[in-house]
mmCIF file of C-alpha atoms in Angstrom:
data_model
loop_
_atom_site.group_PDB
_atom_site.id
_atom_site.type_symbol
_atom_site.label_atom_id
_atom_site.label_comp_id
_atom_site.label_asym_id
_atom_site.label_seq_id
_atom_site.Cartn_x
_atom_site.Cartn_y
_atom_site.Cartn_z
ATOM 1 C CA MET A 20 18.262 -26.336 16.175
ATOM 2 C CA LEU A 21 19.608 -22.627 16.293
ATOM 3 C CA ASN A 22 22.238 -23.569 13.592
ATOM 4 C CA GLN A 23 19.473 -24.988 11.509
ATOM 5 C CA LEU A 24 17.407 -21.847 11.861
ATOM 6 C CA SER A 25 20.506 -19.760 11.153
ATOM 7 C CA ASN A 26 21.172 -21.374 7.870
ATOM 8 C CA GLN A 27 17.650 -21.343 6.947
ATOM 9 C CA MET A 28 17.569 -17.370 7.338
ATOM 10 C CA ALA A 29 20.741 -17.090 5.435
ATOM 11 C CA ASP A 30 19.368 -19.206 2.537
ATOM 12 C CA ALA A 31 16.211 -16.962 2.650
ATOM 13 C CA VAL A 32 18.414 -13.884 2.147
ATOM 14 C CA ALA A 33 20.431 -15.576 -0.554
ATOM 15 C CA ALA A 34 17.109 -16.640 -2.526
ATOM 16 C CA ALA A 35 15.741 -13.045 -2.450
ATOM 17 C CA ALA A 36 18.862 -10.892 -2.677
ATOM 18 C CA PRO A 37 19.201 -11.194 -6.687
ATOM 19 C CA SER A 38 15.801 -9.523 -6.888
ATOM 20 C CA VAL A 39 16.759 -6.585 -4.684
ATOM 21 C CA VAL A 40 18.580 -3.748 -6.471
ATOM 22 C CA GLN A 41 20.074 -0.431 -5.711
ATOM 23 C CA VAL A 42 18.130 2.750 -6.749
ATOM 24 C CA ASN A 43 20.106 6.106 -7.013
ATOM 25 C CA GLY A 44 17.541 8.960 -7.579
ATOM 26 C CA GLY A 45 17.732 10.578 -4.168
ATOM 27 C CA ARG A 46 20.425 12.095 -1.999
ATOM 28 C CA ARG A 47 21.335 8.658 -0.963
ATOM 29 C CA PRO A 48 20.757 5.172 -2.364
ATOM 30 C CA VAL A 49 17.898 3.179 -1.611
ATOM 31 C CA SER A 50 16.610 -0.204 -2.534
ATOM 32 C CA GLY A 51 14.087 -1.541 -5.208
ATOM 33 C CA LEU A 52 12.475 -4.788 -5.985
ATOM 34 C CA VAL A 53 12.101 -6.742 -9.251
ATOM 35 C CA TYR A 54 8.394 -6.580 -9.940
ATOM 36 C CA ALA A 55 8.248 -7.953 -13.370
ATOM 37 C CA ALA A 56 10.491 -8.319 -16.486
ATOM 38 C CA ASP A 57 12.261 -4.904 -16.832
ATOM 39 C CA VAL A 58 10.227 -3.361 -14.095
ATOM 40 C CA ILE A 59 11.393 -2.164 -10.573
ATOM 41 C CA LEU A 60 9.060 -1.264 -7.618
ATOM 42 C CA THR A 61 10.750 1.156 -5.189
ATOM 43 C CA THR A 62 9.611 4.152 -3.079
ATOM 44 C CA MET A 63 9.188 7.815 -4.026
ATOM 45 C CA ARG A 64 12.137 8.676 -1.836
ATOM 46 C CA GLY A 65 14.449 6.615 -4.207
ATOM 47 C CA VAL A 66 13.320 8.418 -7.468
ATOM 48 C CA GLY A 67 13.239 12.000 -6.155
ATOM 49 C CA HIS A 68 12.168 14.321 -8.790
ATOM 50 C CA HIS A 69 14.016 12.623 -11.463
ATOM 51 C CA GLU A 70 12.592 10.978 -14.794
ATOM 52 C CA HIS A 71 15.623 8.897 -15.259
ATOM 53 C CA VAL A 72 17.144 6.947 -12.399
ATOM 54 C CA PRO A 73 20.403 4.741 -12.362
ATOM 55 C CA VAL A 74 19.687 1.209 -10.994
ATOM 56 C CA ARG A 75 22.460 -1.235 -10.114
ATOM 57 C CA ARG A 76 21.999 -4.749 -10.110
ATOM 58 C CA HIS A 77 23.404 -7.127 -7.657
ATOM 59 C CA ASP A 78 26.153 -8.021 -9.934
ATOM 60 C CA GLY A 79 27.207 -4.287 -9.978
ATOM 61 C CA GLN A 80 25.845 -3.614 -13.592
ATOM 62 C CA VAL A 81 24.366 -0.026 -13.815
ATOM 63 C CA LEU A 82 21.220 0.306 -16.002
ATOM 64 C CA GLN A 83 18.988 3.449 -16.679
ATOM 65 C CA GLY A 84 15.530 3.215 -15.173
ATOM 66 C CA ASP A 85 12.832 5.380 -16.706
ATOM 67 C CA LEU A 86 10.086 6.682 -14.364
ATOM 68 C CA GLY A 87 6.944 4.812 -15.084
ATOM 69 C CA GLY A 88 4.652 6.467 -12.507
ATOM 70 C CA VAL A 89 4.178 7.257 -8.727
ATOM 71 C CA ASP A 90 1.382 6.621 -6.324
ATOM 72 C CA PRO A 91 1.362 9.440 -3.703
ATOM 73 C CA ALA A 92 -1.041 7.520 -1.472
ATOM 74 C CA THR A 93 1.373 4.418 -0.973
ATOM 75 C CA GLN A 94 4.480 6.581 -1.738
ATOM 76 C CA LEU A 95 5.539 3.941 -4.300
ATOM 77 C CA ALA A 96 7.099 4.299 -7.784
ATOM 78 C CA VAL A 97 7.734 2.037 -10.615
ATOM 79 C CA LEU A 98 10.868 2.225 -13.010
ATOM 80 C CA ARG A 99 11.054 0.641 -16.477
ATOM 81 C CA VAL A 100 14.623 -0.664 -16.744
ATOM 82 C CA PRO A 101 15.303 -2.121 -20.282
ATOM 83 C CA GLY A 102 17.672 -4.970 -20.236
ATOM 84 C CA LEU A 103 17.197 -5.704 -16.504
ATOM 85 C CA ALA A 104 16.903 -9.421 -17.116
ATOM 86 C CA LEU A 105 16.332 -10.398 -13.394
ATOM 87 C CA ALA A 106 13.758 -12.705 -12.115
ATOM 88 C CA PRO A 107 10.864 -11.055 -10.149
ATOM 89 C CA ILE A 108 10.962 -11.588 -6.507
ATOM 90 C CA VAL A 109 8.579 -14.377 -5.206
ATOM 91 C CA ARG A 110 5.687 -13.393 -3.088
ATOM 92 C CA ALA A 111 4.525 -15.286 0.042
ATOM 93 C CA GLU A 112 1.307 -17.253 -0.570
ATOM 94 C CA SER A 113 -0.116 -16.606 2.786
ATOM 95 C CA GLU A 114 -0.472 -13.399 5.003
ATOM 96 C CA PRO A 115 1.940 -12.845 7.769
ATOM 97 C CA ARG A 116 0.776 -13.167 11.369
ATOM 98 C CA VAL A 117 1.826 -11.050 14.435
ATOM 99 C CA GLY A 118 4.713 -13.020 16.016
ATOM 100 C CA HIS A 119 6.193 -14.460 12.794
ATOM 101 C CA LEU A 120 9.746 -14.063 12.245
ATOM 102 C CA ALA A 121 10.725 -12.101 9.135
ATOM 103 C CA LEU A 122 13.784 -10.515 7.406
ATOM 104 C CA ALA A 123 14.321 -7.081 5.908
ATOM 105 C CA ILE A 124 16.711 -7.130 2.909
ATOM 106 C CA ALA A 125 18.459 -4.221 1.205
ATOM 107 C CA ARG A 126 21.260 -3.003 -0.684
ATOM 108 C CA SER A 127 24.119 -0.932 1.220
ATOM 109 C CA TRP A 128 25.713 2.179 -0.221
ATOM 110 C CA SER A 129 28.329 -0.218 -1.726
ATOM 111 C CA ASN A 130 25.666 -2.401 -3.308
ATOM 112 C CA ALA A 131 26.495 -5.308 -0.713
ATOM 113 C CA VAL A 132 23.395 -7.190 0.394
ATOM 114 C CA THR A 133 22.403 -6.128 3.847
ATOM 115 C CA ALA A 134 19.809 -8.105 6.223
ATOM 116 C CA THR A 135 18.287 -7.609 9.430
ATOM 117 C CA ALA A 136 15.713 -9.620 11.502
ATOM 118 C CA GLY A 137 12.771 -9.024 13.711
ATOM 119 C CA LEU A 138 8.998 -10.081 14.318
ATOM 120 C CA VAL A 139 6.050 -8.996 12.723
ATOM 121 C CA SER A 140 4.923 -6.878 15.641
ATOM 122 C CA VAL A 141 1.607 -5.155 14.471
ATOM 123 C CA ILE A 142 -0.625 -5.431 11.548
ATOM 124 C CA GLY A 143 -3.072 -2.579 11.239
ATOM 125 C CA GLY A 144 -3.893 0.945 9.835
ATOM 126 C CA PRO A 145 -4.706 3.145 8.151
ATOM 127 C CA LEU A 146 -1.538 5.062 7.945
ATOM 128 C CA ALA A 147 -1.867 8.587 6.777
ATOM 129 C CA THR A 148 0.676 9.555 4.119
ATOM 130 C CA GLY A 149 -0.652 12.982 3.374
ATOM 131 C CA ARG A 150 -3.552 15.253 3.145
ATOM 132 C CA ARG A 151 -6.565 13.001 2.378
ATOM 133 C CA ARG A 152 -4.098 10.169 1.596
ATOM 134 C CA ALA A 153 -3.470 6.951 3.477
ATOM 135 C CA ILE A 154 -2.366 3.379 3.269
ATOM 136 C CA ASP A 155 -5.111 1.129 4.378
ATOM 137 C CA ARG A 156 -3.070 -1.555 6.144
ATOM 138 C CA VAL A 157 0.529 -1.624 7.116
ATOM 139 C CA ILE A 158 2.863 -4.098 8.894
ATOM 140 C CA ARG A 159 4.893 -2.873 11.758
ATOM 141 C CA THR A 160 8.269 -4.885 12.463
ATOM 142 C CA SER A 161 10.905 -4.894 15.015
ATOM 143 C CA ALA A 162 13.578 -5.566 12.337
ATOM 144 C CA PRO A 163 15.888 -2.493 12.410
ATOM 145 C CA MET A 164 15.870 -0.724 9.159
ATOM 146 C CA HIS A 165 17.802 2.562 8.151
ATOM 147 C CA GLU A 166 17.180 4.836 5.022
ATOM 148 C CA GLY A 167 18.644 2.499 2.649
ATOM 149 C CA PHE A 168 15.973 -0.111 3.290
ATOM 150 C CA SER A 169 13.442 1.981 1.778
ATOM 151 C CA GLY A 170 12.078 0.084 -1.118
ATOM 152 C CA GLY A 171 13.752 -3.119 0.092
ATOM 153 C CA ALA A 172 12.173 -6.597 0.616
ATOM 154 C CA PHE A 173 10.394 -7.701 3.848
ATOM 155 C CA VAL A 174 10.394 -11.610 3.520
ATOM 156 C CA ASP A 175 9.566 -14.677 5.462
ATOM 157 C CA THR A 176 12.013 -17.309 6.526
ATOM 158 C CA GLU A 177 12.017 -18.920 3.176
ATOM 159 C CA GLY A 178 12.893 -15.743 1.311
ATOM 160 C CA ARG A 179 9.321 -15.050 0.010
ATOM 161 C CA LEU A 180 7.969 -11.455 -0.045
ATOM 162 C CA LEU A 181 5.639 -10.206 2.562
ATOM 163 C CA GLY A 182 5.997 -6.485 1.896
ATOM 164 C CA VAL A 183 7.892 -3.538 0.775
ATOM 165 C CA ALA A 184 10.113 -1.792 3.363
ATOM 166 C CA THR A 185 9.912 1.872 3.945
ATOM 167 C CA ALA A 186 11.941 4.581 5.819
ATOM 168 C CA ILE A 187 9.053 5.261 7.988
ATOM 169 C CA SER A 188 9.003 4.228 11.753
ATOM 170 C CA ILE A 189 6.286 4.364 14.377
ATOM 171 C CA ARG A 190 7.186 4.177 17.958
ATOM 172 C CA GLY A 191 10.457 2.442 17.140
ATOM 173 C CA LEU A 192 8.858 -0.041 14.738
ATOM 174 C CA GLY A 193 9.684 -0.007 11.146
ATOM 175 C CA VAL A 194 6.725 0.209 8.693
ATOM 176 C CA VAL A 195 6.123 -2.179 5.689
ATOM 177 C CA ILE A 196 3.590 -2.021 3.006
ATOM 178 C CA PRO A 197 2.044 -5.374 2.511
ATOM 179 C CA SER A 198 2.927 -7.014 -0.805
ATOM 180 C CA ALA A 199 -0.808 -7.161 -1.811
ATOM 181 C CA THR A 200 -1.070 -3.370 -1.313
ATOM 182 C CA ALA A 201 2.204 -2.853 -3.182
ATOM 183 C CA TRP A 202 1.461 -5.149 -5.938
ATOM 184 C CA SER A 203 -1.944 -3.647 -6.589
ATOM 185 C CA ALA A 204 -0.305 -0.225 -6.651
ATOM 186 C CA ALA A 205 2.428 -1.435 -9.026
ATOM 187 C CA ALA A 206 0.031 -3.094 -11.460
ATOM 188 C CA ALA A 207 -2.029 0.096 -11.952
ATOM 189 C CA LEU A 208 1.218 2.328 -12.321
ATOM 190 C CA VAL A 209 2.484 -0.169 -14.935
ATOM 191 C CA GLU A 210 -0.803 -0.123 -16.853
ATOM 192 C CA HIS A 211 -1.796 3.509 -16.486
ATOM 193 C CA GLY A 212 1.222 5.406 -15.200
ATOM 194 C CA SER A 213 -0.909 6.368 -12.249
ATOM 195 C CA LEU A 214 -3.592 5.083 -10.043
ATOM 196 C CA LYS A 215 -7.163 5.768 -11.035
ATOM 197 C CA ARG A 216 -8.895 7.786 -8.050
ATOM 198 C CA GLY A 217 -12.731 7.575 -7.578
ATOM 199 C CA TYR A 218 -15.052 10.289 -6.783
ATOM 200 C CA LEU A 219 -18.467 10.217 -4.973
ATOM 201 C CA GLY A 220 -18.985 14.084 -4.500
ATOM 202 C CA ILE A 221 -19.533 14.107 -0.869
ATOM 203 C CA ALA A 222 -18.032 15.388 2.288
ATOM 204 C CA ALA A 223 -18.217 13.291 5.325
ATOM 205 C CA GLN A 224 -16.993 12.964 8.953
ATOM 206 C CA PRO A 225 -16.870 10.043 11.489
ATOM 207 C CA VAL A 226 -19.870 9.595 13.785
ATOM 208 C CA GLY A 227 -21.016 7.216 16.357
ATOM 209 C CA VAL A 228 -24.205 5.154 15.143
ATOM 210 C CA PRO A 229 -26.868 5.175 17.921
ATOM 211 C CA GLU A 230 -28.052 1.652 18.890
ATOM 212 C CA ARG A 231 -31.609 2.171 17.591
ATOM 213 C CA GLN A 232 -30.426 3.281 14.169
ATOM 214 C CA ARG A 233 -28.198 0.220 13.580
ATOM 215 C CA GLY A 234 -31.015 -2.218 12.426
ATOM 216 C CA GLY A 235 -29.433 -5.071 14.100
ATOM 217 C CA SER A 236 -25.793 -4.236 12.955
ATOM 218 C CA ALA A 237 -22.971 -4.355 15.518
ATOM 219 C CA GLN A 238 -21.241 -1.515 13.706
ATOM 220 C CA THR A 239 -20.995 1.362 16.170
ATOM 221 C CA GLN A 240 -19.096 4.037 13.828
ATOM 222 C CA GLY A 241 -19.964 5.365 10.246
ATOM 223 C CA LEU A 242 -19.509 8.421 8.192
ATOM 224 C CA LEU A 243 -22.055 11.327 8.425
ATOM 225 C CA VAL A 244 -22.574 12.937 5.005
ATOM 226 C CA VAL A 245 -22.481 16.738 5.667
ATOM 227 C CA SER A 246 -22.491 17.799 1.933
ATOM 228 C CA VAL A 247 -23.471 16.466 -1.463
ATOM 229 C CA LYS A 248 -22.311 18.195 -4.514
ATOM 230 C CA PRO A 249 -25.039 18.817 -7.030
ATOM 231 C CA GLY A 250 -24.863 16.520 -10.056
ATOM 232 C CA SER A 251 -22.228 14.275 -8.408
ATOM 233 C CA PRO A 252 -22.473 10.430 -8.498
ATOM 234 C CA ALA A 253 -23.646 10.424 -4.915
ATOM 235 C CA ASP A 254 -26.350 13.066 -5.715
ATOM 236 C CA THR A 255 -27.475 11.064 -8.889
ATOM 237 C CA ALA A 256 -27.646 7.937 -6.594
ATOM 238 C CA GLY A 257 -29.860 9.902 -4.139
ATOM 239 C CA VAL A 258 -27.471 10.208 -1.207
ATOM 240 C CA LEU A 259 -28.730 12.776 1.116
ATOM 241 C CA VAL A 260 -27.042 15.203 3.741
ATOM 242 C CA GLY A 261 -27.625 13.430 7.142
ATOM 243 C CA ASP A 262 -27.199 9.874 5.682
ATOM 244 C CA ILE A 263 -24.830 7.759 7.781
ATOM 245 C CA LEU A 264 -22.640 5.488 5.560
ATOM 246 C CA LEU A 265 -21.797 2.274 6.888
ATOM 247 C CA ALA A 266 -20.106 0.440 4.210
ATOM 248 C CA LEU A 267 -19.056 0.548 0.668
ATOM 249 C CA ASP A 268 -19.272 -2.882 -1.072
ATOM 250 C CA GLU A 269 -19.313 -4.604 2.457
ATOM 251 C CA HIS A 270 -16.206 -2.707 3.567
ATOM 252 C CA HIS A 271 -17.062 -1.031 6.883
ATOM 253 C CA LEU A 272 -16.475 2.787 6.868
ATOM 254 C CA THR A 273 -15.355 4.421 9.964
ATOM 255 C CA SER A 274 -13.189 7.279 8.633
ATOM 256 C CA PRO A 275 -13.067 9.405 5.456
ATOM 257 C CA GLU A 276 -9.514 7.924 4.663
ATOM 258 C CA GLU A 277 -11.094 4.519 4.555
ATOM 259 C CA LEU A 278 -13.610 5.536 1.924
ATOM 260 C CA LEU A 279 -10.827 7.330 -0.069
ATOM 261 C CA ASP A 280 -8.737 4.108 -0.081
ATOM 262 C CA LEU A 281 -11.653 2.089 -1.488
ATOM 263 C CA LEU A 282 -12.365 4.489 -4.381
ATOM 264 C CA VAL A 283 -9.322 3.483 -6.292
ATOM 265 C CA GLY A 284 -8.346 1.233 -9.181
ATOM 266 C CA ASP A 285 -10.985 -0.985 -10.908
ATOM 267 C CA ARG A 286 -13.799 0.501 -8.810
ATOM 268 C CA VAL A 287 -13.761 3.673 -10.913
ATOM 269 C CA GLY A 288 -16.493 3.578 -13.479
ATOM 270 C CA ARG A 289 -18.165 0.669 -11.757
ATOM 271 C CA VAL A 290 -21.334 0.530 -9.680
ATOM 272 C CA ALA A 291 -20.593 0.024 -5.954
ATOM 273 C CA THR A 292 -23.247 -0.391 -3.234
ATOM 274 C CA LEU A 293 -23.325 2.090 -0.258
ATOM 275 C CA GLN A 294 -24.922 0.707 3.000
ATOM 276 C CA VAL A 295 -26.695 3.727 4.278
ATOM 277 C CA ILE A 296 -28.560 4.580 7.453
ATOM 278 C CA ARG A 297 -31.323 7.083 6.858
ATOM 279 C CA GLY A 298 -33.207 7.987 10.102
ATOM 280 C CA GLU A 299 -34.030 4.434 11.393
ATOM 281 C CA ARG A 300 -33.918 2.646 8.127
ATOM 282 C CA THR A 301 -30.980 0.970 6.561
ATOM 283 C CA MET A 302 -30.723 0.858 2.771
ATOM 284 C CA ALA A 303 -28.452 -0.326 -0.035
ATOM 285 C CA VAL A 304 -27.724 2.523 -2.461
ATOM 286 C CA PRO A 305 -26.051 1.733 -5.830
ATOM 287 C CA VAL A 306 -23.745 4.392 -6.877
ATOM 288 C CA THR A 307 -21.433 4.606 -9.864
ATOM 289 C CA ILE A 308 -17.993 5.626 -9.091
ATOM 290 C CA ALA A 309 -16.632 8.482 -11.273
ATOM 291 C CA GLU A 310 -13.011 9.179 -11.916
ATOM 292 C CA ARG A 311 -11.382 12.212 -10.243
ATOM 293 C CA THR A 312 -10.044 14.693 -12.549
#
């Protein structure tokens, strides 16, 4: 039984390894994943401040990657690599669960494939990545990962991608960006060169919601609006200082970072619905999300 599991894990590494490359834009090499034809997804650590970054394939061939865009919130970057000619890594169809066995795969300094194994230990978030920036959801794993694993693959026991490895650790557990989050960021970077960031024009802070104001909702936390910029989307929609925001398009809001993470990508320019408590009344407020300039 153990021998069968061992062979399955080795097969998983072999299946994913050709889609894991070496990226050489920083002080030390990191890893990258084949996202699409001639496109590599890696971390900002891997590209540094360079516009042109050497990328080494699994067979040792070195190609020039041109920076296609970076996303400071997720700390991810895309490189366009003409002539890459590698198959994109295959994503898992289902979400991982805490307790699942998984593998981290990277390229070593010599370009050899390297792998470690561990458990999906925690799934949660958000994880702050800078001032007013956060990743909404992250995976934490017991699989040991050093700096070279940044941008590498975190896969299930069949070699299917669960997430993108980082060089971050929290209390001894490595941090992985879920594949859905990473692929959403990559799609926006490939199309636009950056992620569209939305703007409501409010300042808000976490607040507890008194039971008599919940209107039957079980949500005990929300965001208290402390300022509304004149002429902003929130002002136009009728949001007032003192309103408590419970949700945006049914996504519960308990921190300003959660709201910022929701104001990205396809929501920009569209009408969203804020669930608002005003006094002891709960209401739905439609608001058109503007693009932050």
